[in-house]
Coordinates of C-alpha atoms in Angstrom, one line a residue:
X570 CA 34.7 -69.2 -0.3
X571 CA 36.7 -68.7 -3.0
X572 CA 35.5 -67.3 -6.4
X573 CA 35.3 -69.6 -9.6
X574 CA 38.7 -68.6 -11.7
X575 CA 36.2 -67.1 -14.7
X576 CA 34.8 -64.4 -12.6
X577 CA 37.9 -63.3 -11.5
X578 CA 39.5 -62.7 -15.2
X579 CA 36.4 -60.8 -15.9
X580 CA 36.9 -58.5 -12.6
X581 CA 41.0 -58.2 -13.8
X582 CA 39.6 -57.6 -17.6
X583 CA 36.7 -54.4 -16.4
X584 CA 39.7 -53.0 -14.1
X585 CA 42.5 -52.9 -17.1
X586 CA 39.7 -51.4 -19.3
X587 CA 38.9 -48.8 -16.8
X588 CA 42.3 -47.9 -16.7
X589 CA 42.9 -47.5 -19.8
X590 CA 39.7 -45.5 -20.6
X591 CA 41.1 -43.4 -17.2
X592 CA 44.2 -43.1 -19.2
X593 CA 43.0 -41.8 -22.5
X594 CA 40.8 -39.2 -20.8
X595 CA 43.7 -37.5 -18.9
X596 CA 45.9 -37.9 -22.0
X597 CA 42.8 -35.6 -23.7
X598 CA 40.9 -38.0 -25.4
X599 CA 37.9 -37.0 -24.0
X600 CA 38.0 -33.5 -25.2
X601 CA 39.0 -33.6 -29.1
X602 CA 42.7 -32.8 -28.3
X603 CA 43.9 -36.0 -29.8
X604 CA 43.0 -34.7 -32.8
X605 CA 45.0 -35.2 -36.3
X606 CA 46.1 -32.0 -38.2
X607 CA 43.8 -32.3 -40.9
X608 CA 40.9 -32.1 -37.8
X609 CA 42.6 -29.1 -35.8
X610 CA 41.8 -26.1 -37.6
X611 CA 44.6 -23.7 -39.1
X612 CA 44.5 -20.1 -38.4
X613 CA 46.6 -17.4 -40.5
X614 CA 48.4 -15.0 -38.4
X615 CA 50.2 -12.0 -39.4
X616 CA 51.4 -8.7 -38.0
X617 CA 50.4 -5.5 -40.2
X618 CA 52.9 -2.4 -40.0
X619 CA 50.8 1.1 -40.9
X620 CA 53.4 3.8 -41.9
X621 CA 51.9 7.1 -41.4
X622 CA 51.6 10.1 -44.0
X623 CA 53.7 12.7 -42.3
X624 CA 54.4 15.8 -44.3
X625 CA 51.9 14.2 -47.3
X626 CA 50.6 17.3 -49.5
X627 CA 47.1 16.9 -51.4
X628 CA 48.1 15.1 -54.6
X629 CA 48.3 17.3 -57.9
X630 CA 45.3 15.6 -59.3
X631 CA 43.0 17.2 -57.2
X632 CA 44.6 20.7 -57.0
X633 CA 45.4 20.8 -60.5
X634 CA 48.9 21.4 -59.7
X635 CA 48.1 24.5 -57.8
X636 CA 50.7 25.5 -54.6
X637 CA 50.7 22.8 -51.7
X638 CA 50.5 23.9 -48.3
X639 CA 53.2 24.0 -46.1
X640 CA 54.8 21.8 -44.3
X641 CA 56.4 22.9 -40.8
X642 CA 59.9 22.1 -40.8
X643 CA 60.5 19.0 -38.9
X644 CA 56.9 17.7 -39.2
X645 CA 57.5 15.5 -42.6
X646 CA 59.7 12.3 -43.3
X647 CA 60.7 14.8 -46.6
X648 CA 61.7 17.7 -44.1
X649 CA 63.3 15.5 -41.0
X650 CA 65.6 12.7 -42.5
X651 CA 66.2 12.2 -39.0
X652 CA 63.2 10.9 -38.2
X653 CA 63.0 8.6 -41.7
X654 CA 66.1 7.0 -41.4
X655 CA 65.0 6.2 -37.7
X656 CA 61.3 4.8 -38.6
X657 CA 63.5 3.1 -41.1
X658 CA 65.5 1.3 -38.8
X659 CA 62.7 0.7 -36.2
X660 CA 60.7 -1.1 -39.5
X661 CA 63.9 -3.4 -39.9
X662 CA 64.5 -4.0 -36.4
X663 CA 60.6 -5.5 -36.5
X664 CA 60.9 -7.2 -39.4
X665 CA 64.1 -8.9 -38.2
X666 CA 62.3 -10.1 -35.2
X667 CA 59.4 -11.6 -37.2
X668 CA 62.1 -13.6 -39.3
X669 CA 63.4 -15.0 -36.7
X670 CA 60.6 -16.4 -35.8
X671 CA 59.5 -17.9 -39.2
X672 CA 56.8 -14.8 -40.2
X673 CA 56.8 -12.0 -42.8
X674 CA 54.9 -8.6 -42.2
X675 CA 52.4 -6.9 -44.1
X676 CA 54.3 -3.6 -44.5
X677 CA 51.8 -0.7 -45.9
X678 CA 53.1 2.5 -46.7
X679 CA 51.9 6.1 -48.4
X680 CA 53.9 9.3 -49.6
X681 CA 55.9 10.9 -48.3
X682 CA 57.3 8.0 -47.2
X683 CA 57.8 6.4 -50.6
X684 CA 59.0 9.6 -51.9
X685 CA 62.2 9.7 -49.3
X686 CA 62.9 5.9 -50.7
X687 CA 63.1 7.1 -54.3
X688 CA 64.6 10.2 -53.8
X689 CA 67.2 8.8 -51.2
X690 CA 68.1 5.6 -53.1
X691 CA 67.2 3.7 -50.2
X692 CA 66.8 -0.1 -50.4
X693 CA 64.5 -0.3 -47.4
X694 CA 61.5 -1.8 -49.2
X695 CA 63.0 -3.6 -51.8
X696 CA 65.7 -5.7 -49.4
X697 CA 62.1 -6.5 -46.8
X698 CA 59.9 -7.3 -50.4
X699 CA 63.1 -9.8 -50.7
X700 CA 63.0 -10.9 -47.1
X701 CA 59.6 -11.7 -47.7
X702 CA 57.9 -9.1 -46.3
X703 CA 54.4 -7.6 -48.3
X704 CA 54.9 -4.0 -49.3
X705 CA 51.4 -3.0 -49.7
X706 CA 49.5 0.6 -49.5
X707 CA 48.5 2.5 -46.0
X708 CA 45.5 5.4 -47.4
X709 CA 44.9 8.3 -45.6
X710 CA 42.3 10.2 -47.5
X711 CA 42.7 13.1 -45.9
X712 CA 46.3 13.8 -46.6
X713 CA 46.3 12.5 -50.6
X714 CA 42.8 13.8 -51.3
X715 CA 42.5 16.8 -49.1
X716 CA 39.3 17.2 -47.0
X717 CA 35.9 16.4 -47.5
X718 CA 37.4 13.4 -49.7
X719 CA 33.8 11.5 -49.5
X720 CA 32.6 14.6 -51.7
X721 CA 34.8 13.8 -54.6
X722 CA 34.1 11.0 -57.6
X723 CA 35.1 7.0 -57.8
X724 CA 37.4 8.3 -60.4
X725 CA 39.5 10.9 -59.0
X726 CA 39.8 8.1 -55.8
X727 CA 41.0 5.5 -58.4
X728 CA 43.8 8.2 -59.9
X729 CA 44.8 9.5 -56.6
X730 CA 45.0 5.6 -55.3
X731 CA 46.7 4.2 -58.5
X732 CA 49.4 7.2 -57.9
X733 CA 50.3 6.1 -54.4
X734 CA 50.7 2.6 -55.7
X735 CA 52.8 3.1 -58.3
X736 CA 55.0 5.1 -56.0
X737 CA 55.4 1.7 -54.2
X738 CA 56.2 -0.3 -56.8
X739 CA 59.0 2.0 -57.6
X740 CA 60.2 2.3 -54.0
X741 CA 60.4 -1.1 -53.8
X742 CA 60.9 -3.0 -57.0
X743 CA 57.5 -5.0 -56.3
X744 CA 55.3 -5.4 -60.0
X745 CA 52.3 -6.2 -57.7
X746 CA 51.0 -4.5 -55.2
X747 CA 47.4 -5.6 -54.0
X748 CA 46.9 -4.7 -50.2
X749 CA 45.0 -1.5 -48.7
X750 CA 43.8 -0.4 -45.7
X751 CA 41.9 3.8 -45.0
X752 CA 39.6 5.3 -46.7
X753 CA 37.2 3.7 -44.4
X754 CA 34.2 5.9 -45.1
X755 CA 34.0 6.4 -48.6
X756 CA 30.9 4.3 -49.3
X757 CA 32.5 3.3 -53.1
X758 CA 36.5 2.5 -51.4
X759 CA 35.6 -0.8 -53.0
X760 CA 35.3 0.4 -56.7
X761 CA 38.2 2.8 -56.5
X762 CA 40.4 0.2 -55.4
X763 CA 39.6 -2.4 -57.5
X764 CA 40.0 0.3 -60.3
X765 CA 43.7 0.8 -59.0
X766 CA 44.7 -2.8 -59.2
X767 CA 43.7 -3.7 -55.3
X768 CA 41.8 -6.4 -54.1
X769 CA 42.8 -7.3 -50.7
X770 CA 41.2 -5.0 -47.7
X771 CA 41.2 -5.0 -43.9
X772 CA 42.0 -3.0 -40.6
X773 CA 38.3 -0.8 -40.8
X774 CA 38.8 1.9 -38.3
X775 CA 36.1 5.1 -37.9
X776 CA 39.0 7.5 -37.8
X777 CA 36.7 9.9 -36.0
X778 CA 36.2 7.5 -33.3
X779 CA 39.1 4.9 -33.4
X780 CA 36.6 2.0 -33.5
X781 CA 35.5 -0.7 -35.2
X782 CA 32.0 -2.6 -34.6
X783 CA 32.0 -6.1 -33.8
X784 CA 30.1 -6.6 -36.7
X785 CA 33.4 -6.7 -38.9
X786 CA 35.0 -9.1 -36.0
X787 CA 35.7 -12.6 -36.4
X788 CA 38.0 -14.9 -38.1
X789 CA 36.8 -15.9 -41.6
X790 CA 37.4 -13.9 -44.7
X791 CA 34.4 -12.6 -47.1
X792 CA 33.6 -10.4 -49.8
X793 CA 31.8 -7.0 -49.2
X794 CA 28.8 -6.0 -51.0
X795 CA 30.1 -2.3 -50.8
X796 CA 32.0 0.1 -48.2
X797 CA 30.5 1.9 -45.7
X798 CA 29.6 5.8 -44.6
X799 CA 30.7 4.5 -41.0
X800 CA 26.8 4.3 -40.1
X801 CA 25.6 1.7 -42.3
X802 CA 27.4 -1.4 -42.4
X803 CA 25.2 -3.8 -44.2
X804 CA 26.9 -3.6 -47.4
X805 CA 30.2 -4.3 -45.7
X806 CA 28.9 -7.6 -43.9
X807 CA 27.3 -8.8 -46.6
X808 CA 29.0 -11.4 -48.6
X809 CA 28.9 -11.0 -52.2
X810 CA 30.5 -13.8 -54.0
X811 CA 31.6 -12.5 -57.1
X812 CA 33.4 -9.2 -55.4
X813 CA 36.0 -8.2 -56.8
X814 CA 37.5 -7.5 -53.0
X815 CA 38.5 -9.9 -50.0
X816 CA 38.2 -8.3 -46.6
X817 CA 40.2 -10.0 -43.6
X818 CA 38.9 -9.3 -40.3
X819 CA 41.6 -8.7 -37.4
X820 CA 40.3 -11.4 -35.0
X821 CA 37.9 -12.4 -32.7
X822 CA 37.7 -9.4 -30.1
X823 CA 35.5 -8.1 -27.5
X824 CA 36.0 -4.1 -27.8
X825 CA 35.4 -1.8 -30.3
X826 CA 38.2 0.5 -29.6
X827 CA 41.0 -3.2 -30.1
X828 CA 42.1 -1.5 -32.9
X829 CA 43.6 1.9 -30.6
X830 CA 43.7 -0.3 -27.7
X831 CA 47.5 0.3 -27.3
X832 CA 47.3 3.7 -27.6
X833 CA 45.8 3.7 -23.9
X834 CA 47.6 0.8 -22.7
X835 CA 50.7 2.7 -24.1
X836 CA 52.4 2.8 -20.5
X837 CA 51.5 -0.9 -19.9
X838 CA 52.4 -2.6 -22.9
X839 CA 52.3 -6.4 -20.7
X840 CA 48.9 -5.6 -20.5
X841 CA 48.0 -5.1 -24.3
X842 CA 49.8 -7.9 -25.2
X843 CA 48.1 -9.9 -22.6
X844 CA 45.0 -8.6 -24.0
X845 CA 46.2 -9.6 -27.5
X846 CA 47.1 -13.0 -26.4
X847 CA 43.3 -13.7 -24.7
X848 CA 41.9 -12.5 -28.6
X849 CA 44.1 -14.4 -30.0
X850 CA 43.3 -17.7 -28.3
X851 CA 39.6 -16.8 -28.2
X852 CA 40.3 -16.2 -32.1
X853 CA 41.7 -20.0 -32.4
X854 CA 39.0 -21.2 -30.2
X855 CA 36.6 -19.7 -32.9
X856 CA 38.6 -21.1 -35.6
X857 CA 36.6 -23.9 -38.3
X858 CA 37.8 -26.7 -40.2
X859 CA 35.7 -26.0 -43.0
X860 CA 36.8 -22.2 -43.2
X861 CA 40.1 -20.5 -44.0
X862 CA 40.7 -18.4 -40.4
X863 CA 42.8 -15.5 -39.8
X864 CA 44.2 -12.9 -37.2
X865 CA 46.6 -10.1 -37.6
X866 CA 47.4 -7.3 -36.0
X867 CA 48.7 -3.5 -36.4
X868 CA 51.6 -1.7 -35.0
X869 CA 53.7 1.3 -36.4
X870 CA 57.1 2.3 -36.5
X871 CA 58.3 2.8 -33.0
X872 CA 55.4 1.3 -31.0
X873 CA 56.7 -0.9 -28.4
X874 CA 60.0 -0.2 -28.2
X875 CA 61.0 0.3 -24.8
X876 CA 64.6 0.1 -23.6
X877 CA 66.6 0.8 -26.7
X878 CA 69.2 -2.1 -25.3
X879 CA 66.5 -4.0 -25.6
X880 CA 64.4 -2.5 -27.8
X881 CA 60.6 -4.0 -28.9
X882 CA 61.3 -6.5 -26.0
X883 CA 57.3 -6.6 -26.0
X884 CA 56.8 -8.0 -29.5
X885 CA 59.7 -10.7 -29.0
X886 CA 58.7 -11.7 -26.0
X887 CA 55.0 -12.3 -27.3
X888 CA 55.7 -13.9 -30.6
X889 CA 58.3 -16.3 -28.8
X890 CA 55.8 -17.3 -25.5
X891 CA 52.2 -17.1 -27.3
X892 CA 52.6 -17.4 -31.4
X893 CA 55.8 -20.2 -31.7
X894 CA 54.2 -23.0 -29.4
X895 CA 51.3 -22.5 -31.6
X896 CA 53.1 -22.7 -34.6
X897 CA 54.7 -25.4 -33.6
X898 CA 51.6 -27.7 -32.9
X899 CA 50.2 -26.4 -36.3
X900 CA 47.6 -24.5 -34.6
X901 CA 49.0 -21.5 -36.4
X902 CA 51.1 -20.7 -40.1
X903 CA 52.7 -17.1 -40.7
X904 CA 51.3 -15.5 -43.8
X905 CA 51.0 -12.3 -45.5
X906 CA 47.6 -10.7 -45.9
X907 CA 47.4 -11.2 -49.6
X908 CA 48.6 -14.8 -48.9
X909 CA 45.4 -15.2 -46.8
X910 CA 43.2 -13.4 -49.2
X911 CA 44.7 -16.2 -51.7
X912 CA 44.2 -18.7 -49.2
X913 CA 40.6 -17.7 -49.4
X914 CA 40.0 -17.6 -53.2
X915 CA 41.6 -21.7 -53.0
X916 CA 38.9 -22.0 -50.4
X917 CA 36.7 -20.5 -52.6
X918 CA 37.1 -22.7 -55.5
X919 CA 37.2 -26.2 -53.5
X920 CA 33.8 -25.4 -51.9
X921 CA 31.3 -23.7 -55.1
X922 CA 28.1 -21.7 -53.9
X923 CA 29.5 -22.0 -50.3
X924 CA 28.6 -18.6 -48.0
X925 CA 32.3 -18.2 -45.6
X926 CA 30.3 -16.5 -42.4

């Protein structure tokens, strides 16, 4: 018997919606990956470069000008100009890298370091500040304040911090200079840093134990309630919304030691990067609409460079099979730290009274 025409339109009309529905889902309707941009959220990505102290002598306003200490022969960027003028040229090798894939570097550096600039004439931070690249500060208590540094007042922190920044705006020609990271258990970092003109803060280390709790993890800016003794962190993760300091975390991670990470993945470095790739995603997974995100990461002069023909293969190869896809589907934007700390303060101002974790 054949079927009255009506019923067979209707059976032709249910089978071209199913397709179509069948369609949609394997295109990724059904999981929110059709999404516009203005749905997908954005998350800030940078890399941070920590230039080390070596040779630094206790600064003048805590001796009272009294007779440094030695520094072995060798040991200090002052003493070896060998080794500055090769950190130098690692730091530009990296930083052309970054360029060439769209980014810009947080570059944080500390006497002696800034000394060799100014006393060599060198250019180095002035032509990357013109690239693009952040010139910020890198604080080792320790080596600027001598030890037991927690013993000694808000003020002489302030002097001995203001004194390292100014020696970075004259190494590099930069009038502002807001970045910091150290001095990570000094329970008033805050207040000294603000009082030297900083207001930007991240990469919180124990530099006893090379750690970091997962309390200070995650992807969403705030602004600390205080610093920390490296025991009690409830003034750090507490937001306080007129602060006069923005912290960044790193990332989403899973381990407390992410920040040394690569020191014991040193002679594997696929395997930190792979590591860095799974935060990173996890990161983005973790990522809001309604909240400026960010992730960044810290390396030093030298790190990953591998076969000088081909050297800091590692970071190349990363940034050019993990970060560019992402930036080019706008899951990701390059930015300095401060420009994240500023993306924050917009953030700030479009949503009043609104907590960020």
């Amino acid at each position: 018997m054949r079927r009255p025409a009506k019923v067979m339109i209707s059976v032709l009309v249910l089978v071209l919606i199913s397709l179509a529905v069948a369609a949609c889902a394997a295109a990724g309707g059904g999981d929110g990956e059709d999404r516009t941009d203005s749905e997908r959220p954005l998350l800030l990505f940078s890399i941070g470069m920590h230039i080390e102290p070596k040779g630094a002598r206790v600064s003048d306003i805590v001796t009272g000008g009294a007779p440094p200490r030695p520094v072995p022969p060798g040991d200090g960027y002052d003493t070896n100009e060998q080794l500055y003028r090769m950190h130098a040229q690692d730091i530009l090798a990296v930083a052309g890298i970054v360029e060439n894939h769209g980014g810009s570097m947080t570059i944080q550096v500390q006497t002696p370091f800034t000394a060799m600039v100014i006393d060599s004439g060198d250019s180095l931070l002035a032509d990357l500040a013109g690239r693009g690249h952040e010139i910020a500060l890198h604080f080792h208590e320790d080596a600027h304040l001598g030890k037991d540094s927690e013993s000694l007042p808000v003020e002489t922190w302030c002097a001995v911090m203001a004194e390292e920044v100014d020696l970075i705006k004259q190494a590099s020609g930069v009038d502002d200079v807001r970045y910091w990271s150290g001095g990570n258990l000094y329970p008033s970092i805050l207040q000294a840093a603000a009082c030297a003109g900083l207001d930007v803060y991240s990469d919180w280390k124990n530099p006893n134990t090379q750690s970091t709790p997962l309390a200070l993890t995650g992807v969403n800016p705030w602004r600390p309630a205080g610093g920390t003794d490296g025991d009690d962190f409830s003034s750090l993760t507490s937001h306080d919304p007129d602060g006069a300091v923005t912290y960044l975390p790193e990332g989403l991670f899973d381990r407390e030691d992410f920040a040394s990470v690569r020191k014991s993945m040193k002679a594997d470095e696929n395997a930190y990067f792979e590591y860095l790739k799974d935060s990173l995603l996890q990161s983005l997974a973790a990522a809001r609409t309604d909240q400026v995100n960010v992730f960044h990461f810290t390396i030093h002069p030298g790190e990953f460079k591998g076969d000088p023909a081909d050297a800091f293969a590692a970071i190349d190869r990363f940034l050019t099979e993990v970060v560019d896809p992402l930036v080019e589907s706008g899951q990701i934007e390059w930015a300095t730290y401060s420009q994240m700390a500023d993306a924050y303060a917009q953030w700030e101002r479009e949503n009043p009274g609104v907590a960020p974790k």
